[in-house]
Short mmCIF file of C-alpha atoms in Angstrom, two decimals:
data_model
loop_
_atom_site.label_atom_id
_atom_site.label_comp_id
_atom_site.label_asym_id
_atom_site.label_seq_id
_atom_site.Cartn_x
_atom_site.Cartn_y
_atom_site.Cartn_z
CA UNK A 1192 167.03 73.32 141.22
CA UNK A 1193 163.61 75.37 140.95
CA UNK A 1194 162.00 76.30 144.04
CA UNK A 1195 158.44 74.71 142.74
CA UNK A 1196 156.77 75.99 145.61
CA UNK A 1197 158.17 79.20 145.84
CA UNK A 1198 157.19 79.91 141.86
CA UNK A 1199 153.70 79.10 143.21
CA UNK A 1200 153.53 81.68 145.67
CA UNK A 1201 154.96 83.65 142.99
CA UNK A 1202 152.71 83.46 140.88
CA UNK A 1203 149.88 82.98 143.23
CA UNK A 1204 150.75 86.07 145.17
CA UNK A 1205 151.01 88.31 141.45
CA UNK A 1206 147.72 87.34 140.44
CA UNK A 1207 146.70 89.30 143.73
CA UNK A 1208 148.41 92.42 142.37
CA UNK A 1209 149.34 93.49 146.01
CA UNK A 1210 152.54 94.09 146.11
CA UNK A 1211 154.30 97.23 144.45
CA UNK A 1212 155.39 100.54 145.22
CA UNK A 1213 152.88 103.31 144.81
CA UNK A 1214 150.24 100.13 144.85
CA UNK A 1215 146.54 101.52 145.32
CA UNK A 1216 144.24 98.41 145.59
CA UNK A 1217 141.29 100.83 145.68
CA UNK A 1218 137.75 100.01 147.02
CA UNK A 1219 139.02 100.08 150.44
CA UNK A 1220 141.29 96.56 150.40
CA UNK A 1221 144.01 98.08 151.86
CA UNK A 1222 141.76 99.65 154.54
CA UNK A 1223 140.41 95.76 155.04
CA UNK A 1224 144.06 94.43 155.43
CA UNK A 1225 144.84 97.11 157.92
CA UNK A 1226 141.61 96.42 159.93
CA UNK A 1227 142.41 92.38 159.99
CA UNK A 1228 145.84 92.85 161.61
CA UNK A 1229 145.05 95.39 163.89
CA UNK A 1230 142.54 93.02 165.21
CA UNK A 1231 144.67 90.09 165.18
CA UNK A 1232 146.84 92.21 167.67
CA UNK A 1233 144.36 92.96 169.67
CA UNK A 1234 142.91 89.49 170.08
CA UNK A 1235 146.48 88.42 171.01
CA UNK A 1236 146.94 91.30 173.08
CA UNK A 1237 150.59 91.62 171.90
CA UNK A 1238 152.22 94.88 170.32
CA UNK A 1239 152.61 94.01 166.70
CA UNK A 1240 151.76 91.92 163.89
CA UNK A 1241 151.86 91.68 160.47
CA UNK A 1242 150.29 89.83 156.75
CA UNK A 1243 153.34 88.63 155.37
CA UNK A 1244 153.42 87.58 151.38
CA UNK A 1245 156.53 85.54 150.89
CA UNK A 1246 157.21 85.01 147.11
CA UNK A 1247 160.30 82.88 146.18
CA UNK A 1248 162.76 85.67 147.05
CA UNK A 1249 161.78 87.93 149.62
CA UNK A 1250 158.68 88.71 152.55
CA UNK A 1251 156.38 91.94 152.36
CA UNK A 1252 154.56 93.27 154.70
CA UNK A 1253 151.42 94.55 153.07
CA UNK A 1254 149.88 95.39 156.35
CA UNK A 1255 151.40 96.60 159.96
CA UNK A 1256 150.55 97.36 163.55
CA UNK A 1257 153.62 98.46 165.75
CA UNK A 1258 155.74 98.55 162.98
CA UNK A 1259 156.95 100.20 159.73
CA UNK A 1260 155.71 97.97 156.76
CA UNK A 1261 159.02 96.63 155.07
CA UNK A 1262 160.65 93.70 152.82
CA UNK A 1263 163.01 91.47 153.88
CA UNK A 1264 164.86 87.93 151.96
CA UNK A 1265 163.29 85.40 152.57
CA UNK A 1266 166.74 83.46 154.10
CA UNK A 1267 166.33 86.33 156.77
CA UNK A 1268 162.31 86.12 157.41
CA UNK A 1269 161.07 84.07 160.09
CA UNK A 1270 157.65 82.77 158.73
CA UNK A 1271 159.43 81.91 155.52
CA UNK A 1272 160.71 78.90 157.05
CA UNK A 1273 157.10 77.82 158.63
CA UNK A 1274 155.60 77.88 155.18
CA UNK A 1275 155.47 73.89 154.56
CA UNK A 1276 154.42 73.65 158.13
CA UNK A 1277 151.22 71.16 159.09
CA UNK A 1278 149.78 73.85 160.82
CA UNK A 1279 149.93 77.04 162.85
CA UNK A 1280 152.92 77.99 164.75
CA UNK A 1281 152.84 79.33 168.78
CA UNK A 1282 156.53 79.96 169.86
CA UNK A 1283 156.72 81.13 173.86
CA UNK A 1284 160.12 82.05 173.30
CA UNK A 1285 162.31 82.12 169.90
CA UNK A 1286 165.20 81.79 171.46
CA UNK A 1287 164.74 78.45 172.65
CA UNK A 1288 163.44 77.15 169.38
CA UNK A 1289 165.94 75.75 167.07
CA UNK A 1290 164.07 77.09 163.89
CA UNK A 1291 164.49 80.49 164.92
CA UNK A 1292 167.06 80.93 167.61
CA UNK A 1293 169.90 82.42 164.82
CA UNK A 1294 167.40 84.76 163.17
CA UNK A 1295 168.21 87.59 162.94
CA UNK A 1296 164.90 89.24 163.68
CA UNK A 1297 165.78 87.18 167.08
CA UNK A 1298 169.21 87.55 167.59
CA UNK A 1299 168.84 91.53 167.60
CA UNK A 1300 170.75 91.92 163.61
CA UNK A 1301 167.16 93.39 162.71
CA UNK A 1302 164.37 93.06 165.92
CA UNK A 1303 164.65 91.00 169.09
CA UNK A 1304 161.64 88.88 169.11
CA UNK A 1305 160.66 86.28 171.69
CA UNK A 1306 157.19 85.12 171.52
CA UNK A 1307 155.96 84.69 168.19
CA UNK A 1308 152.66 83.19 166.50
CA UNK A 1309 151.30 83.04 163.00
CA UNK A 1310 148.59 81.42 160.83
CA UNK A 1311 149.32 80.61 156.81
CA UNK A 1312 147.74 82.32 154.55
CA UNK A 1313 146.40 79.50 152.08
CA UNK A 1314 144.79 80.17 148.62
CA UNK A 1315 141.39 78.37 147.62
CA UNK A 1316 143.66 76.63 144.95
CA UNK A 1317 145.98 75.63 148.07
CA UNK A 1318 148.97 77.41 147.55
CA UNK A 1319 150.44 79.12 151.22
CA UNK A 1320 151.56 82.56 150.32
CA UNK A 1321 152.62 83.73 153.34
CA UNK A 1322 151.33 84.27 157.11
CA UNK A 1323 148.97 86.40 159.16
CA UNK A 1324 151.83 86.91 162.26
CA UNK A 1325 151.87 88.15 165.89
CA UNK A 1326 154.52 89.12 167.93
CA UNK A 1327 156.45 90.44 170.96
CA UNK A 1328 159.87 91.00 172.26
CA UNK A 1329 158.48 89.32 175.33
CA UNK A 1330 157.74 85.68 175.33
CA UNK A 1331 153.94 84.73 176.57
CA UNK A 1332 151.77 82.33 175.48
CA UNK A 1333 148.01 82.79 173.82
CA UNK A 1334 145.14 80.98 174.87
CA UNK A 1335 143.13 78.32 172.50
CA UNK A 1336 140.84 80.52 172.04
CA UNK A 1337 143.13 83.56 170.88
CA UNK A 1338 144.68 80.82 168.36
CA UNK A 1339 141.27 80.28 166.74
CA UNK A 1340 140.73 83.66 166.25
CA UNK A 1341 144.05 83.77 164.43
CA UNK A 1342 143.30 81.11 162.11
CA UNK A 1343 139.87 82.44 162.06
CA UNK A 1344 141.65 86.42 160.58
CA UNK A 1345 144.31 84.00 158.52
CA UNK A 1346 141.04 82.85 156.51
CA UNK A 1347 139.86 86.31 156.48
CA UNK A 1348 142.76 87.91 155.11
CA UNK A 1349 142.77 85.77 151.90
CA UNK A 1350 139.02 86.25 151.30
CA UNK A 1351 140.18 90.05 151.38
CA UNK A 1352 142.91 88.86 148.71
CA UNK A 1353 140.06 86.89 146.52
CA UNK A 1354 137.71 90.16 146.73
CA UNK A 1355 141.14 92.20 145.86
CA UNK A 1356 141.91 89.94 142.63
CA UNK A 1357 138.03 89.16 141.88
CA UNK A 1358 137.68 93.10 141.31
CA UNK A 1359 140.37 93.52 139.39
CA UNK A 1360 139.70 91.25 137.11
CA UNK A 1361 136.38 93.06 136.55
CA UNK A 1362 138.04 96.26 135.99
CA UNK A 1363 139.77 94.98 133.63
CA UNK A 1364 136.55 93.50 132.12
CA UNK A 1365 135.63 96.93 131.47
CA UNK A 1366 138.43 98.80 130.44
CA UNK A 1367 138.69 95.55 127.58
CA UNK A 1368 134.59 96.61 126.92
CA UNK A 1369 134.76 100.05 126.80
CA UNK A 1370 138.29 99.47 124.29
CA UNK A 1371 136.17 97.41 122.39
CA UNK A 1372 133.02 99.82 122.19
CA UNK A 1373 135.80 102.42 121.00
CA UNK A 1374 136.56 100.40 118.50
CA UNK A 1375 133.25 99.16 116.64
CA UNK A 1376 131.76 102.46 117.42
CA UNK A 1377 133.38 103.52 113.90
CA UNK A 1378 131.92 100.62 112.18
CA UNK A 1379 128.36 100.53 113.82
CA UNK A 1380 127.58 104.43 113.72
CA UNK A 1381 129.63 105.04 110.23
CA UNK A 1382 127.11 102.73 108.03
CA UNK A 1383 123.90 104.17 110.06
CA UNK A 1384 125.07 107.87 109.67
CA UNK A 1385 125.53 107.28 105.70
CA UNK A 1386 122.11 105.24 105.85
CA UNK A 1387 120.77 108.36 107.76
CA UNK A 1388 121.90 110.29 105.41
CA UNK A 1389 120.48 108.43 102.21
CA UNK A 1390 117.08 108.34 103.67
CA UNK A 1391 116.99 112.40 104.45
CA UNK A 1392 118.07 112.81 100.41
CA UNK A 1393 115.23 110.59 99.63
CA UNK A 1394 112.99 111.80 101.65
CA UNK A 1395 113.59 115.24 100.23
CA UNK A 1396 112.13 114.41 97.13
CA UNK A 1397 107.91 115.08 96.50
CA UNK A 1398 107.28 111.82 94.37
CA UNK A 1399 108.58 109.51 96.88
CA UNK A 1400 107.03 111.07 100.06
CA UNK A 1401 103.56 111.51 98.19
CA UNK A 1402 103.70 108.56 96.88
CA UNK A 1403 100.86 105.81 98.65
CA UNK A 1404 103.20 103.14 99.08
CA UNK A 1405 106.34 104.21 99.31
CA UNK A 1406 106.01 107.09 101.33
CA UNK A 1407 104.56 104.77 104.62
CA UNK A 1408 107.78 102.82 104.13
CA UNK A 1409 110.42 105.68 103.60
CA UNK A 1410 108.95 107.02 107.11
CA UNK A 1411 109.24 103.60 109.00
CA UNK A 1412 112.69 103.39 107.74
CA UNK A 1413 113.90 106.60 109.54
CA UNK A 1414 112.13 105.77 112.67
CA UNK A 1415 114.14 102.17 112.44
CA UNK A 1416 117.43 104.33 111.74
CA UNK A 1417 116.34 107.09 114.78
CA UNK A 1418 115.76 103.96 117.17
CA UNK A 1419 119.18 102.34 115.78
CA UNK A 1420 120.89 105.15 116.70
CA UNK A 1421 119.96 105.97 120.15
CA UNK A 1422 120.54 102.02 120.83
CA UNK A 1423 123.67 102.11 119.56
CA UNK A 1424 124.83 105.07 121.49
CA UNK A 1425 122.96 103.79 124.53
CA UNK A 1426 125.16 100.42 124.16
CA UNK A 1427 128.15 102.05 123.70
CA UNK A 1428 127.78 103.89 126.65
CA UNK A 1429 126.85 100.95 128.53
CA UNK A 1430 129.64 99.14 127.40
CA UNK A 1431 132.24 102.48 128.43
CA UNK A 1432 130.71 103.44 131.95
CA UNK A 1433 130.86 99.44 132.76
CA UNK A 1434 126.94 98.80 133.02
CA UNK A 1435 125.25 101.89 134.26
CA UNK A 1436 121.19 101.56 134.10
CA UNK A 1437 118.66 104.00 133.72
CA UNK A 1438 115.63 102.23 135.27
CA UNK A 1439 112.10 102.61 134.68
CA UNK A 1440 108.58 101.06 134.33
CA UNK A 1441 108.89 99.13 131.14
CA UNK A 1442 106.23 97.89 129.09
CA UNK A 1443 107.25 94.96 127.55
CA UNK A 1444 104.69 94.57 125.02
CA UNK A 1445 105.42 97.80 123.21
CA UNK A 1446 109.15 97.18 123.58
CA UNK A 1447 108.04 94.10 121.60
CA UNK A 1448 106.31 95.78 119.22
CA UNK A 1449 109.45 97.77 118.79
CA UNK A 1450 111.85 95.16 117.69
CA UNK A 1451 109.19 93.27 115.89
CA UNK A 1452 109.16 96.91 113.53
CA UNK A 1453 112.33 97.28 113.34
CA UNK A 1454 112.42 93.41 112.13
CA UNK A 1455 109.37 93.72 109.71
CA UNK A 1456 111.48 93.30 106.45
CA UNK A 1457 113.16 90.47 107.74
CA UNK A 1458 110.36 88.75 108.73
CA UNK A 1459 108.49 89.42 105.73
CA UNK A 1460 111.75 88.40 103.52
CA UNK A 1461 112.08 84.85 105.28
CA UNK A 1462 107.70 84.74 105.84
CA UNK A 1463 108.56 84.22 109.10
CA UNK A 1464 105.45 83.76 111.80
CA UNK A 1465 105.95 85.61 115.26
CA UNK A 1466 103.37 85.02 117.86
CA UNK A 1467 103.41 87.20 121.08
CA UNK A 1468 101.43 86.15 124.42
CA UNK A 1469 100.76 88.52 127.15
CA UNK A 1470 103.98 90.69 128.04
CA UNK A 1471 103.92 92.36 131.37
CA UNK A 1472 105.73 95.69 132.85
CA UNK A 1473 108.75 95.38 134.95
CA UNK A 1474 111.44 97.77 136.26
CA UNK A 1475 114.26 98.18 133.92
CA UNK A 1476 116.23 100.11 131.72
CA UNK A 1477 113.90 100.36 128.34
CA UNK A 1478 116.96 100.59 125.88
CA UNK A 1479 118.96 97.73 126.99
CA UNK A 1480 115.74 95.35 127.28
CA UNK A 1481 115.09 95.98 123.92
CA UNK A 1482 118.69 95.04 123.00
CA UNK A 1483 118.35 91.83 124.34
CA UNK A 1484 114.93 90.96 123.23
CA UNK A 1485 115.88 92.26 119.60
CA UNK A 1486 118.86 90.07 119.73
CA UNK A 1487 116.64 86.82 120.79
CA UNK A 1488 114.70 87.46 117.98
CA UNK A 1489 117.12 88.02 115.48
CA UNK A 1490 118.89 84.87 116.37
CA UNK A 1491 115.35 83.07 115.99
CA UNK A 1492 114.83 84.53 112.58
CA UNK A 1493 118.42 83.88 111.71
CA UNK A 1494 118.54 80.73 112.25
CA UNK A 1495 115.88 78.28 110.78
CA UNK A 1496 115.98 74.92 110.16
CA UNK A 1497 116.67 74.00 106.38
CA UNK A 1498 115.68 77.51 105.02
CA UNK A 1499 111.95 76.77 106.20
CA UNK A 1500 109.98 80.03 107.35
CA UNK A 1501 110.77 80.64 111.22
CA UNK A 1502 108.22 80.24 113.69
CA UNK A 1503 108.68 81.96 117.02
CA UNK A 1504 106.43 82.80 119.98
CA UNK A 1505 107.33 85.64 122.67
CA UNK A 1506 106.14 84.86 125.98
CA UNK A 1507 106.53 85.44 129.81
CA UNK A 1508 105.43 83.93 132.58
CA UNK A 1509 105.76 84.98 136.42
CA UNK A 1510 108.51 83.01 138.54
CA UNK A 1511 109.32 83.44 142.76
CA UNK A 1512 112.05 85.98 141.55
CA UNK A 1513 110.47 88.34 138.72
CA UNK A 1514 109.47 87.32 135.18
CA UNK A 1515 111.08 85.23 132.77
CA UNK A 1516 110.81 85.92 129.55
CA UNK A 1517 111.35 83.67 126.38
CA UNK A 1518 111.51 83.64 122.78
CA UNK A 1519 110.99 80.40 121.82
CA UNK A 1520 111.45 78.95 118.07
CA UNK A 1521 111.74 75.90 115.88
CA UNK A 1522 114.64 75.66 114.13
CA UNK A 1523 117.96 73.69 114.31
CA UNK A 1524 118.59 74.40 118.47
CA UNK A 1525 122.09 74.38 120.16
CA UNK A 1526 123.38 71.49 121.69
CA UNK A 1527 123.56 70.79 125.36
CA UNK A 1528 127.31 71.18 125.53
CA UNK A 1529 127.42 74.50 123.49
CA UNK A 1530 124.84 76.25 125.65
CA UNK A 1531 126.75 78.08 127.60
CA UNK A 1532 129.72 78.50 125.72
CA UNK A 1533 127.89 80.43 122.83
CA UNK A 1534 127.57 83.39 125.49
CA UNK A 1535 130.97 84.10 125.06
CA UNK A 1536 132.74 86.75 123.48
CA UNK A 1537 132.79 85.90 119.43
CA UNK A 1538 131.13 82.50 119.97
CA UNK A 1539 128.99 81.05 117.47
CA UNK A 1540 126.51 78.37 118.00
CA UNK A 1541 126.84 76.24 115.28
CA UNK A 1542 128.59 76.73 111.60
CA UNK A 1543 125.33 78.44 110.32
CA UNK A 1544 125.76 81.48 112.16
CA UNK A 1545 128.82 82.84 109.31
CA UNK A 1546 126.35 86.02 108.85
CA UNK A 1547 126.99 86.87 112.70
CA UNK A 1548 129.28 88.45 114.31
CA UNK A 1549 128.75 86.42 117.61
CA UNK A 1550 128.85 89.50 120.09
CA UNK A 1551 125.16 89.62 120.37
CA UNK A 1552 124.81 86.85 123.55
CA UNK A 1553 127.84 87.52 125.37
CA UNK A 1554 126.66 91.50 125.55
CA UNK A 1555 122.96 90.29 126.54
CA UNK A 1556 124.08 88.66 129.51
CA UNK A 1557 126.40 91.36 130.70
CA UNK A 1558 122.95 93.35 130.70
CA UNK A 1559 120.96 90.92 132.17
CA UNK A 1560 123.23 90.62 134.86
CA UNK A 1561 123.64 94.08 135.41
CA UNK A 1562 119.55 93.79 136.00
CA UNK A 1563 120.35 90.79 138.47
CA UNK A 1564 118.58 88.65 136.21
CA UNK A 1565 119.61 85.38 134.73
CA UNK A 1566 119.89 84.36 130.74
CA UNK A 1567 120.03 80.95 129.29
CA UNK A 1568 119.12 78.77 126.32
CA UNK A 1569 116.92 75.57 126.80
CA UNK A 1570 115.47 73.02 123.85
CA UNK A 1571 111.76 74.55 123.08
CA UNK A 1572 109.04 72.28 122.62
CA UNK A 1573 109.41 72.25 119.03
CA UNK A 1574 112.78 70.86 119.32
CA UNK A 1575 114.06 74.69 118.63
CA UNK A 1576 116.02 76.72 120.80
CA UNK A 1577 114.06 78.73 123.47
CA UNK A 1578 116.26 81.86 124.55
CA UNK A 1579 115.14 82.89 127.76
CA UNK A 1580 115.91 85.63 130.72
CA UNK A 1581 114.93 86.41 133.93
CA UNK A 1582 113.82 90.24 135.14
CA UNK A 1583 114.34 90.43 138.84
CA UNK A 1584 111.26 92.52 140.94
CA UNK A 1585 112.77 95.72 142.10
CA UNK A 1586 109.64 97.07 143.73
#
């Protein structure tokens, strides 16, 4: 028969990714483990104590005081057999208990405890995965208040464990970014180097760079392809060093006028109208900003309602935390439901978007929240989408 529970902990207790030899949980978890059980003894004022996982075959000790950390079965292990338990245990003596009086970490096989305490260790999702222990081979008794306090460094313990598995998962976040910048870097940089290229040939020649028209044009068209570049590399780097910023004062308005160049041809292609109110200066990193603002317009100028010519307006307006900033236009809009999904990785808003990759939201909110802003999408007034984000003050 399958111990249900005990695949629980299981599975519970490798989602933690605690336990393992040559384990390094880094940013100082084991340090926080060690510091919660060396109070716990203290508190009790007893020699030694231990946090205890207890999968479905055997108890670690991921964290000592009086004692060399160690792994036992978990037919052997004394808190194994409190795990179903109501509550927390307070033994005066272990001999005299009937749950414990033929252990052998009573009976002297492997220790000779008497008095013995412990607290489970429950998961927010409810599962117990093992104890927060005390211990002595003298009996004695704790005071209410010392058992609080256990229960109190129980609790503790697994918030350590939820930090522990909360930053992994991050890491992991960015080792799967920076994989994936590795990989589109070929395809992104590849096209623009070749486009680079083309434009340096052509620009080589008299008649096209004297000529009244064309020459204006062949000259914006490198400055696009310069700007390109450097925010492709500055993405890319993002993505690979896991958010880094380079802050400064930013002026919105020119960023603006920025993407709105680099846009022209599009706009003029689709005759869309753009309309941009009052844009203030905030604290932020310049390149990144204008990925996300470039984005929200792109998306607006992609996607119209019926073919008609886009109309979008850029604005901002001052809120408690910063400025929020929104482009704002009138075409098909994204359901309720789908409003927060589409910021995920290779989501699409509706079937329309078959020219788009679908990577551009999910990577705007990854910068936005390495500004501590916010990003969302709301219905504009013109029954449009209005793409919006938040810029926290940072002076």
């Amino acid at each position: 028969m399958t111990d249900l529970q005990g695949v629980a902990r299981t599975e519970a207790i490798a989602d933690y990714g605690v336990i393992g030899t040559g384990r390094d949980t880094g940013g100082g978890f084991d340090e926080d483990l060690q510091g919660l059980v060396e109070i716990a003894a203290q508190v009790c004022g007893v020699p030694q104590a231990a946090i205890n996982l207890i999968d479905h075959r055997e108890q670690h000790q991921v964290a000592t005081v009086g004692l060399e950390p160690s792994v036992c079965s978990t037919e052997d292990s004394m808190c194994a057999t409190i795990l179903s338990s109501p509550g927390p245990v307070h033994v005066r003596d272990a001999r005299e208990d009937s749950r414990f009086a033929s252990n052998p970490f009573v009976t002297g096989a492997i220790a000779r405890v008497r008095f013995y305490a412990a607290s489970q260790l429950r998961t927010p999702a409810g599962v117990v995965i093992g104890t927060l222990c005390v211990f002595d081979e003298e009996p004695r008794e704790l005071t209410a208040q010392q058992r609080r306090s256990l229960d109190i460094l129980a609790r503790q313990v697994v918030d350590v464990l939820e930090l522990l598995r909360t930053s992994r998962e991050l890491r992991r976040s960015n080792d799967e970014l920076a994989h994936f910048a590795g990989q589109v870097s070929h395809d992104l940089l590849n096209p623009l180097t070749a486009l680079t290229g083309f434009l340096e040939v052509v620009g080589e020649q008299p008649a096209v760079t004297q000529d009244p028209v064309a020459g204006p044009y062949l000259g914006r068209a490198a400055q696009s392809a310069d700007r390109m570049r450097l925010l492709v590399d500055d993405l890319l780097d993002y993505a690979r060093l896991g958010g880094r910023l380079r802050l400064e004062r930013v002026d919105l308005a020119a960023v603006c006028a920025d993407v709105l160049e680099d846009l022209s041809a599009r706009v003029a292609r689709t005759g869309a109208t753009v309309e941009v109110d009052a844009l203030p200066t905030v604290t932020a990193d310049r390149v990144q900003v204008q990925a996300v603002l470039q984005n929200l317009v792109a998306n607006a100028l992609k996607f119209r309602r019926d073919d008609q010519p886009a109309r979008i307006r850029v604005g901002a307006v001052r809120v408690a935390s910063g400025w929020r900033v929104a482009v704002d236009d009138a075409g098909p809009g994204v359901p309720e439901h789908l409003r927060e999904k589409v910021f995920g990785l290779l989501e699409r808003g509706s079937a329309v978007a078959e020219e788009g990759a679908g990577i551009g939201l999910s990577t705007c909110r990854r910068i936005i929240d390495a500004h501590g802003g916010r990003i969302g999408l709301d219905a504009s007034t013109d029954g449009g989408t209005s793409a919006w984000f938040v810029l926290p003050d940072r002076d």
